Amino acid sequence: ANSFWPDWIGNDHRDICVWTYCYNAKMIGCTRNRIGLTKHGEMLADEIEHELRMGSKPILLAAHSMGGLIGMTATRACYQRS
């Protein structure tokens, strides 16, 4: 059985788009050669804005822990850009 919960949502609700944003948590930090939390948020914001320009359906972010911080950073970046 498929245990990847985003697939369950997509299968149960064919009228919505479900996508995931993957990141390497070990790469987030403040030292050299690491991508900061702000940069990850900005990269996700770029993806969100692209989807919205393409006429995407409304977007709902479901996240936790570090992913939640990235999602909040992306949301703030989109708001500040608008």
PDB file of C-alpha atoms in Angstrom:
ATOM      1  CA  ALA A   1       0.000   0.000   0.000  1.00  0.00           C
ATOM      2  CA  ASN A   2       1.116   3.544  -0.723  1.00  0.00           C
ATOM      3  CA  SER A   3       2.049   5.320   2.515  1.00  0.00           C
ATOM      4  CA  PHE A   4       2.836   8.730   0.987  1.00  0.00           C
ATOM      5  CA  TRP A   5      -0.047  10.824   2.326  1.00  0.00           C
ATOM      6  CA  PRO A   6       0.012  13.549  -0.382  1.00  0.00           C
ATOM      7  CA  ASP A   7      -0.909  10.807  -2.874  1.00  0.00           C
ATOM      8  CA  TRP A   8      -3.939   9.923  -0.752  1.00  0.00           C
ATOM      9  CA  ILE A   9      -5.195  13.510  -0.930  1.00  0.00           C
ATOM     10  CA  GLY A  10      -4.630  13.699  -4.690  1.00  0.00           C
ATOM     11  CA  ASN A  11      -6.416  10.396  -5.253  1.00  0.00           C
ATOM     12  CA  ASP A  12      -9.374  11.358  -3.055  1.00  0.00           C
ATOM     13  CA  HIS A  13      -9.732  14.889  -4.447  1.00  0.00           C
ATOM     14  CA  ARG A  14      -9.074  14.925  -8.185  1.00  0.00           C
ATOM     15  CA  ASP A  15     -10.095  18.584  -8.448  1.00  0.00           C
ATOM     16  CA  ILE A  16      -7.012  19.839  -6.597  1.00  0.00           C
ATOM     17  CA  CYS A  17      -3.290  19.850  -7.304  1.00  0.00           C
ATOM     18  CA  VAL A  18      -1.003  18.342  -4.701  1.00  0.00           C
ATOM     19  CA  TRP A  19       2.711  18.953  -4.838  1.00  0.00           C
ATOM     20  CA  THR A  20       5.540  18.598  -2.403  1.00  0.00           C
ATOM     21  CA  TYR A  21       8.589  20.762  -1.786  1.00  0.00           C
ATOM     22  CA  CYS A  22      11.673  18.778  -0.879  1.00  0.00           C
ATOM     23  CA  TYR A  23      14.747  20.145   0.813  1.00  0.00           C
ATOM     24  CA  ASN A  24      17.798  18.797   2.552  1.00  0.00           C
ATOM     25  CA  ALA A  25      17.501  19.866   6.183  1.00  0.00           C
ATOM     26  CA  LYS A  26      21.220  19.312   6.670  1.00  0.00           C
ATOM     27  CA  MET A  27      21.892  22.039   4.103  1.00  0.00           C
ATOM     28  CA  ILE A  28      20.074  24.726   6.091  1.00  0.00           C
ATOM     29  CA  GLY A  29      22.350  26.759   8.277  1.00  0.00           C
ATOM     30  CA  CYS A  30      24.442  29.842   8.639  1.00  0.00           C
ATOM     31  CA  THR A  31      27.852  28.459   7.789  1.00  0.00           C
ATOM     32  CA  ARG A  32      29.662  28.616   4.486  1.00  0.00           C
ATOM     33  CA  ASN A  33      28.308  26.392   1.688  1.00  0.00           C
ATOM     34  CA  ARG A  34      24.879  26.088   3.285  1.00  0.00           C
ATOM     35  CA  ILE A  35      21.610  27.468   2.009  1.00  0.00           C
ATOM     36  CA  GLY A  36      19.821  29.564   4.609  1.00  0.00           C
ATOM     37  CA  LEU A  37      16.205  29.315   5.654  1.00  0.00           C
ATOM     38  CA  THR A  38      15.440  32.617   3.937  1.00  0.00           C
ATOM     39  CA  LYS A  39      16.840  31.366   0.624  1.00  0.00           C
ATOM     40  CA  HIS A  40      14.757  28.166   0.828  1.00  0.00           C
ATOM     41  CA  GLY A  41      11.676  30.287   1.528  1.00  0.00           C
ATOM     42  CA  GLU A  42      12.424  32.557  -1.414  1.00  0.00           C
ATOM     43  CA  MET A  43      12.885  29.562  -3.723  1.00  0.00           C
ATOM     44  CA  LEU A  44       9.524  28.150  -2.624  1.00  0.00           C
ATOM     45  CA  ALA A  45       7.941  31.603  -3.049  1.00  0.00           C
ATOM     46  CA  ASP A  46       9.255  31.655  -6.626  1.00  0.00           C
ATOM     47  CA  GLU A  47       7.533  28.323  -7.298  1.00  0.00           C
ATOM     48  CA  ILE A  48       4.275  29.474  -5.709  1.00  0.00           C
ATOM     49  CA  GLU A  49       4.245  32.713  -7.687  1.00  0.00           C
ATOM     50  CA  HIS A  50       4.936  30.835 -10.913  1.00  0.00           C
ATOM     51  CA  GLU A  51       2.016  28.487 -10.256  1.00  0.00           C
ATOM     52  CA  LEU A  52      -0.293  31.409  -9.513  1.00  0.00           C
ATOM     53  CA  ARG A  53       0.740  33.203 -12.715  1.00  0.00           C
ATOM     54  CA  MET A  54      -0.031  30.029 -14.667  1.00  0.00           C
ATOM     55  CA  GLY A  55      -3.593  30.053 -13.335  1.00  0.00           C
ATOM     56  CA  SER A  56      -3.103  27.474 -10.641  1.00  0.00           C
ATOM     57  CA  LYS A  57      -5.862  26.561  -8.257  1.00  0.00           C
ATOM     58  CA  PRO A  58      -5.673  28.080  -4.757  1.00  0.00           C
ATOM     59  CA  ILE A  59      -2.664  26.900  -2.794  1.00  0.00           C
ATOM     60  CA  LEU A  60      -2.778  25.463   0.720  1.00  0.00           C
ATOM     61  CA  LEU A  61       0.510  24.799   2.498  1.00  0.00           C
ATOM     62  CA  ALA A  62       0.603  21.843   4.872  1.00  0.00           C
ATOM     63  CA  ALA A  63       3.906  21.624   6.700  1.00  0.00           C
ATOM     64  CA  HIS A  64       5.541  20.948  10.021  1.00  0.00           C
ATOM     65  CA  SER A  65       8.823  21.631  11.775  1.00  0.00           C
ATOM     66  CA  MET A  66      11.499  22.986   9.384  1.00  0.00           C
ATOM     67  CA  GLY A  67       9.068  22.702   6.480  1.00  0.00           C
ATOM     68  CA  GLY A  68       6.663  24.926   8.404  1.00  0.00           C
ATOM     69  CA  LEU A  69       9.362  27.558   8.826  1.00  0.00           C
ATOM     70  CA  ILE A  70      10.150  27.403   5.103  1.00  0.00           C
ATOM     71  CA  GLY A  71       6.433  27.695   4.304  1.00  0.00           C
ATOM     72  CA  MET A  72       6.017  30.728   6.568  1.00  0.00           C
ATOM     73  CA  THR A  73       9.111  32.336   5.050  1.00  0.00           C
ATOM     74  CA  ALA A  74       7.735  31.708   1.543  1.00  0.00           C
ATOM     75  CA  THR A  75       4.336  33.119   2.476  1.00  0.00           C
ATOM     76  CA  ARG A  76       5.945  36.251   3.882  1.00  0.00           C
ATOM     77  CA  ALA A  77       8.112  36.637   0.762  1.00  0.00           C
ATOM     78  CA  CYS A  78       5.057  36.376  -1.518  1.00  0.00           C
ATOM     79  CA  TYR A  79       3.182  38.921   0.583  1.00  0.00           C
ATOM     80  CA  GLN A  80       6.090  41.377   0.593  1.00  0.00           C
ATOM     81  CA  ARG A  81       6.491  41.069  -3.180  1.00  0.00           C
ATOM     82  CA  SER A  82       2.824  41.823  -3.894  1.00  0.00           C
TER      83      SER A  82
END
